[in-house]
Short mmCIF file of C-alpha atoms in Angstrom, two decimals:
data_model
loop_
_atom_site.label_atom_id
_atom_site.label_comp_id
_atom_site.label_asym_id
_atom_site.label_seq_id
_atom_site.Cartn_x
_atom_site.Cartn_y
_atom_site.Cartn_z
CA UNK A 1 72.48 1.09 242.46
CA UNK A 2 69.29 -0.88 242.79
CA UNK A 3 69.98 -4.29 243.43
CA UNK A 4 68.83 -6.34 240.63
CA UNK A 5 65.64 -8.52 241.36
CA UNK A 6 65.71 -11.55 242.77
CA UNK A 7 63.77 -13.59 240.57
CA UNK A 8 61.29 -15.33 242.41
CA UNK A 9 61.68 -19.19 243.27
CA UNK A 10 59.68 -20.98 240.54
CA UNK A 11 56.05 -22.18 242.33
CA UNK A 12 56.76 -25.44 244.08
CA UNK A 13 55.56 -28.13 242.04
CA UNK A 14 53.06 -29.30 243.91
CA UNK A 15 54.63 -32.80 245.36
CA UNK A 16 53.88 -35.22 243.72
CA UNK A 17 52.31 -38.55 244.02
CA UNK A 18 54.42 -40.71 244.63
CA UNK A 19 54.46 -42.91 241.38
CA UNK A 20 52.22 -46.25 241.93
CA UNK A 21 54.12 -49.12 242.01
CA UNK A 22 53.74 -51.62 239.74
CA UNK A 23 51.10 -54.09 240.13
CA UNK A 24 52.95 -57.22 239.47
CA UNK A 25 51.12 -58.61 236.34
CA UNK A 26 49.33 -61.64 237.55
CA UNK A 27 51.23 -65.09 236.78
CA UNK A 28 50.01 -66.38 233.61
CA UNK A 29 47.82 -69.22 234.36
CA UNK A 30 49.05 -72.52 233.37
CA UNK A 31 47.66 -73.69 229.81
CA UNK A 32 45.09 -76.10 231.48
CA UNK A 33 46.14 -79.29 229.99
CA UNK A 34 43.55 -80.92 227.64
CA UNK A 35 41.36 -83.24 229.55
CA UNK A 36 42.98 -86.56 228.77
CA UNK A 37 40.22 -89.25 227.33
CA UNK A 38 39.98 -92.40 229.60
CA UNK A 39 42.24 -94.85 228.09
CA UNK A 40 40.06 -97.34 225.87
CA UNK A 41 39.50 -100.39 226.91
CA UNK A 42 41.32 -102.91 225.90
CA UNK A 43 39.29 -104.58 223.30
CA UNK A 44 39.31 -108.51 224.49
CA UNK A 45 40.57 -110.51 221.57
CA UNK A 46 38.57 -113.46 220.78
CA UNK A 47 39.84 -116.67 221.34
CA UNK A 48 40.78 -118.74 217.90
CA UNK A 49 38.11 -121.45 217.20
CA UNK A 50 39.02 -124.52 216.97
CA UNK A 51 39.64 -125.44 213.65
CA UNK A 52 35.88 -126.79 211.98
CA UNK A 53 35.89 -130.58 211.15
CA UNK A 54 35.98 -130.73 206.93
CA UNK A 55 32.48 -130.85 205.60
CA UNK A 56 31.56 -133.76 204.36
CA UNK A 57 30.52 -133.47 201.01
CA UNK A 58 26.70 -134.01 200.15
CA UNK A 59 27.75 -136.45 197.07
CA UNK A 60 29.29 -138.35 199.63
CA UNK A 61 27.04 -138.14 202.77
CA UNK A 62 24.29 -139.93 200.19
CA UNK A 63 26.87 -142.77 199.16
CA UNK A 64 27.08 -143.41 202.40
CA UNK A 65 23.07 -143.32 203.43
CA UNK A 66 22.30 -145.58 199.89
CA UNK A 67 25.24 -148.48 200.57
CA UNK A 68 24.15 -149.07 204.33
CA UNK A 69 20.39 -149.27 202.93
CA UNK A 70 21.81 -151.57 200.01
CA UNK A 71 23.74 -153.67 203.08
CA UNK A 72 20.78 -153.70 205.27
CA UNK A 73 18.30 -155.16 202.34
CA UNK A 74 21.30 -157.36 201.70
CA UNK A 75 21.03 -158.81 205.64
CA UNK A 76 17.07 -158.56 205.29
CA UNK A 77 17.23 -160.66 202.39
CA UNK A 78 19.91 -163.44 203.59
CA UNK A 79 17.01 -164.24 206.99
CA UNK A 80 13.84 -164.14 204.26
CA UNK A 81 15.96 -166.71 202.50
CA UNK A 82 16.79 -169.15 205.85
CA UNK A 83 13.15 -168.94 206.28
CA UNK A 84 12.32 -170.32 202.84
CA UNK A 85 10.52 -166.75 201.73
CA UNK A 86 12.80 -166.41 198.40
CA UNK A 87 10.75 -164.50 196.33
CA UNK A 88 10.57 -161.40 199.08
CA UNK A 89 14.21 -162.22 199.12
CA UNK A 90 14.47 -161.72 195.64
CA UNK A 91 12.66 -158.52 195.96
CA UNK A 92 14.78 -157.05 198.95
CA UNK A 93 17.85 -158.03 196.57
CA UNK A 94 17.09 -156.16 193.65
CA UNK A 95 15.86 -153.25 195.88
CA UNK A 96 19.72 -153.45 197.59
CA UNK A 97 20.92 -153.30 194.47
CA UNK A 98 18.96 -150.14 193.18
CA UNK A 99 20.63 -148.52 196.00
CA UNK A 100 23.81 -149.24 195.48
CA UNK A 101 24.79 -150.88 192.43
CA UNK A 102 28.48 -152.07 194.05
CA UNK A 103 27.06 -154.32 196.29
CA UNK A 104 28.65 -157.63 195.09
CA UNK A 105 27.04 -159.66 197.72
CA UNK A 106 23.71 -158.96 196.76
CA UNK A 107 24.29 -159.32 193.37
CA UNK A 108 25.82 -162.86 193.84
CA UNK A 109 23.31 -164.15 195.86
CA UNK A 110 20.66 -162.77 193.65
CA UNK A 111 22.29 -164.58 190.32
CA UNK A 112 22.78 -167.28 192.46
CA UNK A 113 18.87 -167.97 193.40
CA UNK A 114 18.25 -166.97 189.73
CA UNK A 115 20.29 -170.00 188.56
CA UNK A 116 18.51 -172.47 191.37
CA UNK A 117 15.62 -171.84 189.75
CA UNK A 118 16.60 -172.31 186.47
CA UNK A 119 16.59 -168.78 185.27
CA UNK A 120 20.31 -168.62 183.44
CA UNK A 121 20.08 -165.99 180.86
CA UNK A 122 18.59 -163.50 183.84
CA UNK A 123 21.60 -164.35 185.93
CA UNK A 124 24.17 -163.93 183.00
CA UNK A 125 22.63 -160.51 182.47
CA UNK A 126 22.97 -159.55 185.90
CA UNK A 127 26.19 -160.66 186.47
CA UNK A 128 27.38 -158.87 183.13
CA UNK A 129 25.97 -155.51 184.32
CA UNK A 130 28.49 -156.63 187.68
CA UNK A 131 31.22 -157.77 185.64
CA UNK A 132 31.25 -153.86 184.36
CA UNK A 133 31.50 -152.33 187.72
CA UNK A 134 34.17 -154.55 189.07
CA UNK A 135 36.10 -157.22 187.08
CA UNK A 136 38.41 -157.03 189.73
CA UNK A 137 36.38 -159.03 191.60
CA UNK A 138 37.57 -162.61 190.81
CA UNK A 139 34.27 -164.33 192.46
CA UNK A 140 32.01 -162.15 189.85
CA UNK A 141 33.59 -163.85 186.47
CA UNK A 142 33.39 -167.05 188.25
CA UNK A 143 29.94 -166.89 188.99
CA UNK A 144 29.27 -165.33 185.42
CA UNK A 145 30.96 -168.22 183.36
CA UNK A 146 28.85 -170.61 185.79
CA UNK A 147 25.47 -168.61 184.33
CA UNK A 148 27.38 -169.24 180.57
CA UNK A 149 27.82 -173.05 181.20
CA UNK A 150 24.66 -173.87 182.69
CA UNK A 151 23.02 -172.03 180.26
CA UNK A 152 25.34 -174.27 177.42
CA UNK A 153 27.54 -170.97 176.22
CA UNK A 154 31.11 -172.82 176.98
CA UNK A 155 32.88 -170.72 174.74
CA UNK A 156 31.95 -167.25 175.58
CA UNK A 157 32.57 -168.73 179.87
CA UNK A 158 36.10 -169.54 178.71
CA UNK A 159 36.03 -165.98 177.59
CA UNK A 160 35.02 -164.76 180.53
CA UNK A 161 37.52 -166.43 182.79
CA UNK A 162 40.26 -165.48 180.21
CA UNK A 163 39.29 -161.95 180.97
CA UNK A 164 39.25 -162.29 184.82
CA UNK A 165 42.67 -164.39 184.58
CA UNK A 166 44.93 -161.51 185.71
CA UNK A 167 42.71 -160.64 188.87
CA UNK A 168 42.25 -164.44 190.31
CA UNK A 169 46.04 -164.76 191.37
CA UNK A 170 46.43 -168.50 192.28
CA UNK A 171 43.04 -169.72 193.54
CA UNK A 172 42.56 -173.27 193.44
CA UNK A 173 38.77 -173.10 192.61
CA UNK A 174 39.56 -170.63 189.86
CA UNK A 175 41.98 -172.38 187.93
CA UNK A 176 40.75 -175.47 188.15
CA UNK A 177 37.42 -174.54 186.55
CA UNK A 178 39.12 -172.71 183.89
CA UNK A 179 41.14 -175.74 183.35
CA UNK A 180 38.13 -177.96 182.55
CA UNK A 181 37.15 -175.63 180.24
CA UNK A 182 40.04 -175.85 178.74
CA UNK A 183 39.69 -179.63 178.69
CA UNK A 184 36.30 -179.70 176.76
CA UNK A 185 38.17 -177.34 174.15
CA UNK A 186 40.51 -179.79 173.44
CA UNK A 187 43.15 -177.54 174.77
CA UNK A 188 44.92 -180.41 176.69
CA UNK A 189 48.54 -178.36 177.43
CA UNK A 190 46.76 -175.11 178.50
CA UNK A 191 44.89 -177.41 180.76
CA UNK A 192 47.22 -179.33 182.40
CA UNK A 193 49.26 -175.85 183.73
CA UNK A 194 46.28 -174.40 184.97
CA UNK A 195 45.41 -177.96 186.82
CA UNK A 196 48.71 -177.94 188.25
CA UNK A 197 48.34 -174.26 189.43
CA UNK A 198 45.36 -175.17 191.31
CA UNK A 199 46.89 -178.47 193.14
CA UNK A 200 50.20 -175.97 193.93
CA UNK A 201 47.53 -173.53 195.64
CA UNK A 202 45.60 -176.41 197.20
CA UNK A 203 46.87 -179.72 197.28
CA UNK A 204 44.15 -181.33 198.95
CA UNK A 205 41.78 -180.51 195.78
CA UNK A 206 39.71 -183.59 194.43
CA UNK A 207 38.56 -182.19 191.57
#
């Protein structure tokens, strides 16, 4: 018998390449990190003012500016009067008291040169206009009931001392002229306590 055929050895498959190795995958870069910003400054914090002094108010500032001119006529007025120039002293007076209204001294000494020279009812007026501003002032009713005598108005100076009684506490000169009054209106009782309140306060009093 024939020997059956040998197949034949399949064709040698042609050796082959030997498989490329991997190429490692390249390390994933880092995530560059965003650029960080300079840090900001720090911003310098002011230092606190000191606190501002109150503002003085206008009304005020002005009060101030008219009573030192109404002083300083005042002062010019007392020298004009040591040197015998009374009617520029007169003048500066009024002027002081344009400025400032308040200034008793000015308006005494004015009334006061107005009754030297005989001039009563201008004196009376000018002390009234006073007596308005400040009855408190127990030199100002005083001075006003002196205008009222001299000017032969007795009853309307009691008046006015009656009016200032409350402000002139326990001065001697006070009482005591408000006691003559008294006197020459026959009101002997009234008299008498108010004479004896002025010799308590000064006991050395004449009058």
């Amino acid at each position: 018998k024939q020997a059956p055929a040998v197949p034949k050895p399949a064709a040698v498959v042609a050796k082959a390449e030997p498989a490329a190795k991997p190429v490692p995958a390249a390390p994933k870069a880092a995530p560059v990190a965003a650029r960080a910003e300079p840090a900001a400054r720090p911003v310098p914090v002011a230092k606190a003012a000191p606190p501002a002094a109150p503002a003085v108010p206008v009304q005020s500032f002005k009060q101030v500016n008219t009573q030192q001119r109404s002083e300083n006529l005042y002062r010019e007025a007392i020298l004009l009067v040591r040197q015998g120039q009374v009617v520029v002293a007169h003048e500066r007076l009024r002027q002081a008291l344009d400025a400032y209204p308040a200034n008793q001294g000015a308006r005494h000494m004015l009334a006061g040169l107005l009754m030297d020279s005989g001039r009563y009812q201008e004196a009376e007026s000018l002390l009234q206009a006073g007596f308005k501003l400040g009855p408190a002032n127990p030199d100002l009713p005083m001075l006003l009931a002196r205008a009222q005598v001299a000017g032969g108005k007795n009853t309307e100076a009691l008046a006015t001392l009656e009016q200032g009684l409350s402000n002139a506490g326990d001065a001697a000169d006070y009482h005591a002229f408000y006691a003559a009054l008294l006197q020459k209106q026959g009101r002997h009782d009234q008299a008498v306590n108010h004479y004896i309140t002025a010799l308590r306060s000064d006991p050395m009093q004449p009058n």
